[in-house]
Structures are given as C-alpha cells and as structure tokens.
mmCIF file of C-alpha atoms in Angstrom:
data_model
loop_
_atom_site.group_PDB
_atom_site.id
_atom_site.type_symbol
_atom_site.label_atom_id
_atom_site.label_comp_id
_atom_site.label_asym_id
_atom_site.label_seq_id
_atom_site.Cartn_x
_atom_site.Cartn_y
_atom_site.Cartn_z
ATOM 1 C CA MET A 1 0.000 0.000 0.000
ATOM 2 C CA THR A 2 3.031 2.244 -0.347
ATOM 3 C CA ARG A 3 2.346 5.457 -2.250
ATOM 4 C CA GLN A 4 4.751 7.327 -4.445
ATOM 5 C CA PRO A 5 6.476 9.674 -4.478
ATOM 6 C CA ARG A 6 7.682 8.205 -1.197
ATOM 7 C CA LEU A 7 9.974 10.289 0.949
ATOM 8 C CA GLU A 8 11.891 8.422 3.640
ATOM 9 C CA ILE A 9 13.385 10.077 6.687
ATOM 10 C CA GLU A 10 15.607 7.641 8.538
ATOM 11 C CA TYR A 11 16.787 8.938 11.876
ATOM 12 C CA CYS A 12 18.853 7.762 14.837
ATOM 13 C CA THR A 13 16.756 7.120 17.907
ATOM 14 C CA GLN A 14 19.853 7.072 20.139
ATOM 15 C CA CYS A 15 20.562 10.634 19.015
ATOM 16 C CA ARG A 16 16.947 11.592 19.810
ATOM 17 C CA TRP A 17 16.284 12.886 16.339
ATOM 18 C CA LEU A 18 12.617 11.867 16.180
ATOM 19 C CA MET A 19 11.410 15.425 16.698
ATOM 20 C CA ARG A 20 13.767 16.713 14.041
ATOM 21 C CA ALA A 21 12.624 13.992 11.646
ATOM 22 C CA ALA A 22 8.956 14.691 12.361
ATOM 23 C CA TRP A 23 9.478 18.420 11.923
ATOM 24 C CA THR A 24 11.192 17.808 8.584
ATOM 25 C CA ALA A 25 8.283 15.583 7.538
ATOM 26 C CA GLN A 26 5.776 18.275 8.441
ATOM 27 C CA GLU A 27 7.671 20.964 6.561
ATOM 28 C CA LEU A 28 7.724 18.866 3.395
ATOM 29 C CA LEU A 29 4.116 17.708 3.721
ATOM 30 C CA THR A 30 3.014 21.294 4.284
ATOM 31 C CA THR A 31 4.715 22.359 1.063
ATOM 32 C CA PHE A 32 3.845 19.300 -1.058
ATOM 33 C CA PRO A 33 0.529 17.946 0.283
ATOM 34 C CA GLN A 34 -0.727 16.964 -3.141
ATOM 35 C CA GLU A 35 2.555 15.934 -4.692
ATOM 36 C CA LEU A 36 3.909 13.586 -2.013
ATOM 37 C CA GLY A 37 2.394 10.131 -1.762
ATOM 38 C CA GLU A 38 3.770 9.584 1.731
ATOM 39 C CA VAL A 39 6.527 10.485 4.128
ATOM 40 C CA ALA A 40 7.892 7.573 6.150
ATOM 41 C CA LEU A 41 9.603 8.118 9.486
ATOM 42 C CA MET A 42 12.056 5.279 9.975
ATOM 43 C CA PRO A 43 13.752 4.778 13.333
ATOM 44 C CA ALA A 44 17.344 3.612 13.140
ATOM 45 C CA THR A 45 20.565 3.796 15.162
ATOM 46 C CA GLY A 46 24.200 4.747 14.708
ATOM 47 C CA GLY A 47 23.927 8.444 13.998
ATOM 48 C CA VAL A 48 21.878 8.084 10.832
ATOM 49 C CA PHE A 49 19.901 10.982 9.422
ATOM 50 C CA ASP A 50 19.138 10.198 5.797
ATOM 51 C CA ILE A 51 16.493 11.517 3.472
ATOM 52 C CA ARG A 52 15.520 9.555 0.383
ATOM 53 C CA LEU A 53 12.948 10.117 -2.345
ATOM 54 C CA ASP A 54 11.804 6.986 -4.156
ATOM 55 C CA GLY A 55 15.088 5.358 -3.271
ATOM 56 C CA GLU A 56 17.339 8.252 -4.258
ATOM 57 C CA THR A 57 19.358 9.702 -1.399
ATOM 58 C CA LEU A 58 18.676 13.426 -1.261
ATOM 59 C CA TRP A 59 20.665 14.066 1.870
ATOM 60 C CA SER A 60 22.769 12.026 4.242
ATOM 61 C CA ARG A 61 24.312 13.239 7.449
ATOM 62 C CA LYS A 62 27.201 10.796 7.125
ATOM 63 C CA ALA A 63 28.148 12.277 3.765
ATOM 64 C CA GLU A 64 27.395 15.931 4.347
ATOM 65 C CA GLY A 65 27.623 16.512 8.091
ATOM 66 C CA GLY A 66 25.363 18.740 10.154
ATOM 67 C CA PHE A 67 21.727 18.839 9.124
ATOM 68 C CA ALA A 68 20.005 19.705 5.889
ATOM 69 C CA GLU A 69 18.437 23.123 5.706
ATOM 70 C CA ILE A 70 14.698 22.919 5.122
ATOM 71 C CA PRO A 71 14.754 25.294 2.115
ATOM 72 C CA LEU A 72 17.404 23.118 0.475
ATOM 73 C CA LEU A 73 15.362 19.972 1.071
ATOM 74 C CA LYS A 74 12.309 21.655 -0.400
ATOM 75 C CA GLN A 75 14.301 22.583 -3.480
ATOM 76 C CA LEU A 76 15.607 19.038 -3.878
ATOM 77 C CA VAL A 77 12.117 17.586 -3.547
ATOM 78 C CA ARG A 78 10.547 20.252 -5.751
ATOM 79 C CA ASP A 79 13.066 19.681 -8.530
ATOM 80 C CA ARG A 80 12.049 16.016 -8.622
ATOM 81 C CA ILE A 81 8.296 15.943 -8.101
ATOM 82 C CA ALA A 82 7.010 19.451 -8.849
ATOM 83 C CA PRO A 83 9.578 21.132 -11.093
ATOM 84 C CA GLY A 84 7.316 24.023 -12.008
ATOM 85 C CA ARG A 85 6.556 24.976 -8.414
ATOM 86 C CA LYS A 86 7.748 28.247 -6.950
ATOM 87 C CA LEU A 87 8.790 27.964 -3.325
ATOM 88 C CA GLY A 88 8.592 31.610 -2.330
ATOM 89 C CA HIS A 89 11.207 32.538 0.215
ATOM 90 C CA SER A 90 12.421 28.942 0.346
ATOM 91 C CA ASP A 91 13.548 29.150 -3.256
ATOM 92 C CA ARG A 92 17.179 29.333 -4.108
ATOM 93 C CA LYS A 93 18.519 32.836 -4.224
ATOM 94 C CA ASP A 94 21.195 31.935 -6.754
ATOM 95 C CA PRO A 95 19.920 30.113 -9.807
ATOM 96 C CA ALA A 96 21.591 26.777 -10.391
ATOM 97 C CA PRO A 97 24.272 26.929 -13.099
ATOM 98 C CA GLU A 98 22.248 24.871 -15.521
ATOM 99 C CA GLN A 99 19.296 27.249 -15.406
ATOM 100 C CA PRO A 100 19.089 30.114 -17.851
ATOM 101 C CA THR A 101 19.626 33.546 -16.336
ATOM 102 C CA ASP A 102 17.304 36.398 -17.091
ATOM 103 C CA MET B 1 12.617 -0.376 1.074
ATOM 104 C CA THR B 2 9.492 -0.458 3.210
ATOM 105 C CA ARG B 3 10.060 -1.739 6.738
ATOM 106 C CA GLN B 4 7.669 -3.673 8.869
ATOM 107 C CA PRO B 5 5.824 -3.372 11.126
ATOM 108 C CA ARG B 6 4.572 -0.468 9.035
ATOM 109 C CA LEU B 7 2.100 1.901 10.616
ATOM 110 C CA GLU B 8 0.165 4.130 8.219
ATOM 111 C CA ILE B 9 -1.521 7.344 9.242
ATOM 112 C CA GLU B 10 -3.712 8.623 6.422
ATOM 113 C CA TYR B 11 -5.090 12.085 7.052
ATOM 114 C CA CYS B 12 -7.210 14.677 5.291
ATOM 115 C CA THR B 13 -5.199 17.683 4.181
ATOM 116 C CA GLN B 14 -8.382 19.712 3.602
ATOM 117 C CA CYS B 15 -9.210 19.210 7.286
ATOM 118 C CA ARG B 16 -5.676 20.338 8.231
ATOM 119 C CA TRP B 17 -4.937 17.186 10.149
ATOM 120 C CA LEU B 18 -1.237 17.028 9.312
ATOM 121 C CA MET B 19 -0.209 18.232 12.771
ATOM 122 C CA ARG B 20 -2.517 15.725 14.422
ATOM 123 C CA ALA B 21 -1.154 12.948 12.230
ATOM 124 C CA ALA B 22 2.450 13.947 12.928
ATOM 125 C CA TRP B 23 1.769 14.149 16.645
ATOM 126 C CA THR B 24 0.224 10.692 16.587
ATOM 127 C CA ALA B 25 3.260 9.400 14.713
ATOM 128 C CA GLN B 26 5.609 10.889 17.285
ATOM 129 C CA GLU B 27 3.664 9.425 20.189
ATOM 130 C CA LEU B 28 3.838 5.945 18.700
ATOM 131 C CA LEU B 29 7.476 6.236 17.647
ATOM 132 C CA THR B 30 8.377 7.479 21.121
ATOM 133 C CA THR B 31 6.762 4.420 22.674
ATOM 134 C CA PHE B 32 7.857 1.831 20.076
ATOM 135 C CA PRO B 33 11.185 3.075 18.653
ATOM 136 C CA GLN B 34 12.624 -0.416 18.330
ATOM 137 C CA GLU B 35 9.455 -2.282 17.479
ATOM 138 C CA LEU B 36 8.109 -0.123 14.643
ATOM 139 C CA GLY B 37 9.769 -0.416 11.248
ATOM 140 C CA GLU B 38 8.289 2.839 10.025
ATOM 141 C CA VAL B 39 5.398 5.233 10.363
ATOM 142 C CA ALA B 40 4.092 6.630 7.090
ATOM 143 C CA LEU B 41 2.233 9.922 6.966
ATOM 144 C CA MET B 42 -0.106 9.782 3.970
ATOM 145 C CA PRO B 43 -1.906 12.913 2.815
ATOM 146 C CA ALA B 44 -5.443 12.336 1.564
ATOM 147 C CA THR B 45 -8.735 14.198 1.252
ATOM 148 C CA GLY B 46 -12.389 13.752 2.122
ATOM 149 C CA GLY B 47 -12.268 13.715 5.902
ATOM 150 C CA VAL B 48 -10.078 10.649 6.192
ATOM 151 C CA PHE B 49 -8.192 9.876 9.382
ATOM 152 C CA ASP B 50 -7.240 6.219 9.279
ATOM 153 C CA ILE B 51 -4.572 4.290 11.113
ATOM 154 C CA ARG B 52 -3.377 0.952 9.780
ATOM 155 C CA LEU B 53 -0.741 -1.505 10.913
ATOM 156 C CA ASP B 54 0.634 -3.794 8.205
ATOM 157 C CA GLY B 55 -2.611 -3.372 6.327
ATOM 158 C CA GLU B 56 -4.946 -3.932 9.264
ATOM 159 C CA THR B 57 -7.137 -0.965 10.091
ATOM 160 C CA LEU B 58 -6.640 -0.124 13.755
ATOM 161 C CA TRP B 59 -8.779 2.954 13.743
ATOM 162 C CA SER B 60 -10.894 4.840 11.213
ATOM 163 C CA ARG B 61 -12.614 8.132 11.776
ATOM 164 C CA LYS B 62 -15.360 7.228 9.328
ATOM 165 C CA ALA B 63 -16.253 4.152 11.347
ATOM 166 C CA GLU B 64 -15.679 5.413 14.853
ATOM 167 C CA GLY B 65 -16.083 9.180 14.750
ATOM 168 C CA GLY B 66 -14.027 11.702 16.671
ATOM 169 C CA PHE B 67 -10.371 10.892 17.087
ATOM 170 C CA ALA B 68 -8.561 7.965 18.593
ATOM 171 C CA GLU B 69 -7.141 8.467 22.042
ATOM 172 C CA ILE B 70 -3.386 8.033 22.095
ATOM 173 C CA PRO B 71 -3.439 5.491 24.966
ATOM 174 C CA LEU B 72 -5.911 3.370 23.009
ATOM 175 C CA LEU B 73 -3.742 3.506 19.895
ATOM 176 C CA LYS B 74 -0.719 2.495 21.935
ATOM 177 C CA GLN B 75 -2.636 -0.458 23.322
ATOM 178 C CA LEU B 76 -3.750 -1.545 19.846
ATOM 179 C CA VAL B 77 -0.212 -1.312 18.511
ATOM 180 C CA ARG B 78 1.315 -2.926 21.589
ATOM 181 C CA ASP B 79 -1.064 -5.873 21.428
ATOM 182 C CA ARG B 80 0.134 -6.582 17.878
ATOM 183 C CA ILE B 81 3.866 -5.897 17.871
ATOM 184 C CA ALA B 82 5.010 -5.957 21.501
ATOM 185 C CA PRO B 83 2.448 -7.987 23.457
ATOM 186 C CA GLY B 84 4.605 -8.258 26.556
ATOM 187 C CA ARG B 85 5.182 -4.547 26.885
ATOM 188 C CA LYS B 86 3.767 -2.572 29.772
ATOM 189 C CA LEU B 87 2.599 0.898 28.805
ATOM 190 C CA GLY B 88 2.560 2.509 32.216
ATOM 191 C CA HIS B 89 -0.182 5.076 32.573
ATOM 192 C CA SER B 90 -1.224 4.488 28.966
ATOM 193 C CA ASP B 91 -2.220 0.936 29.774
ATOM 194 C CA ARG B 92 -5.822 -0.031 29.950
ATOM 195 C CA LYS B 93 -7.316 0.366 33.367
ATOM 196 C CA ASP B 94 -9.803 -2.435 32.833
ATOM 197 C CA PRO B 95 -8.293 -5.661 31.589
ATOM 198 C CA ALA B 96 -9.766 -6.860 28.317
ATOM 199 C CA PRO B 97 -12.348 -9.624 28.821
ATOM 200 C CA GLU B 98 -10.089 -12.290 27.337
ATOM 201 C CA GLN B 99 -7.286 -11.560 29.777
ATOM 202 C CA PRO B 100 -7.149 -13.388 33.081
ATOM 203 C CA THR B 101 -7.956 -11.263 36.085
ATOM 204 C CA ASP B 102 -5.798 -11.296 39.178
#
C-alpha cells in the first residue's frame, strides 16, 4: 500500500532525532501535500539521518555533516516531483548553473 | 525499502490534520522506537483519518467518529507488535475480557 512519491526520513533514535525527523516531515508535507504520496519516518541507530525520495538519497548526514536546511530539502524535492513549483522565500537565491539567467 | 511493522496514518489535508497525524506518529514512535519499522504519513482528502498496521485498520474516523485516544492507539499497537510490553499510565485500566484477572 506504499504510495509514491515516497519520501523516507531515517533517523537515529539514540541521538533523539525523532522530533527533528517529524518536523522535517511536516515541513515537506506542508509544502507538497498533493505531490507527495507519503513520508515515512524510519527509526534507526548509529547516527543516521538520511532523506531519500523513491530510493534516491537526497541528503545524508554521514556524507554531508550537520543537518540539511529545510529550504534546500524543499528545493531538492521540488526539482524532482514538482519542477514548475515556486517555493517563495524557500527558493534558491542563486539560480543553479544549468538554469538560464534572465 | 518499506520496513515492517509499518504503521500508516492517512489524514485529510483539507481538514488540516497534518499536525494531528504527525503528533500521533511521534507518540507511537516514542513508545515503540525499536518495534516499529516505520510510520508513514499519507496525505489524503475527504475527511479521512485512518490508522493501519501492516494493512490492518486499527482505527478509522469514518467508522468510529471523533479521534482515537493516544493510549488506546498504543494499546492496539502494543497488542500486535510488543504484546509483553507494559505501557505505564497508557495501559488499559480495565483488563480486556479475554485476559485473566488477578
């Protein structure tokens, strides 16, 4: 009964990152309520904080350190499931290199 | 990459039940961090607020009205994935009829 697009937030319970994971889920579901099929909160251990969309890793604490900024996550999700969407103040200030400039 | 036991919380976005759904998810993940494989928040419409565990409906607003009490949900989940667990003050005050009395 899984629905796609499926966003996974895997978090370390030992690090007490449930609230952070749930907050991240709410931010993304607030922005993409019609585009996201589901957001899965997945308890794990060992310092994990990973965010995946349909199997693609969007962000991993082990690789990138610290925590993902919510506006960045929204951009990464938007680019994949709602490319035409404007994100208001969450949108990137500097256009990505591959985008045409005005 | 779905993990079981999988708890689904399907909620109506038109009713603005995201926060309620996320709160419910956090309550259950706080109580069952090692027992639950994942909790999926699933945006829907039409007044839905349904809670399922591995496909079994534990609670449905359409059928039962109002909202599920968190202690009741914890009991329903506990009975299925961690039957030996005590839930402290969330535990049922009256033993279920099928349980032996002291």
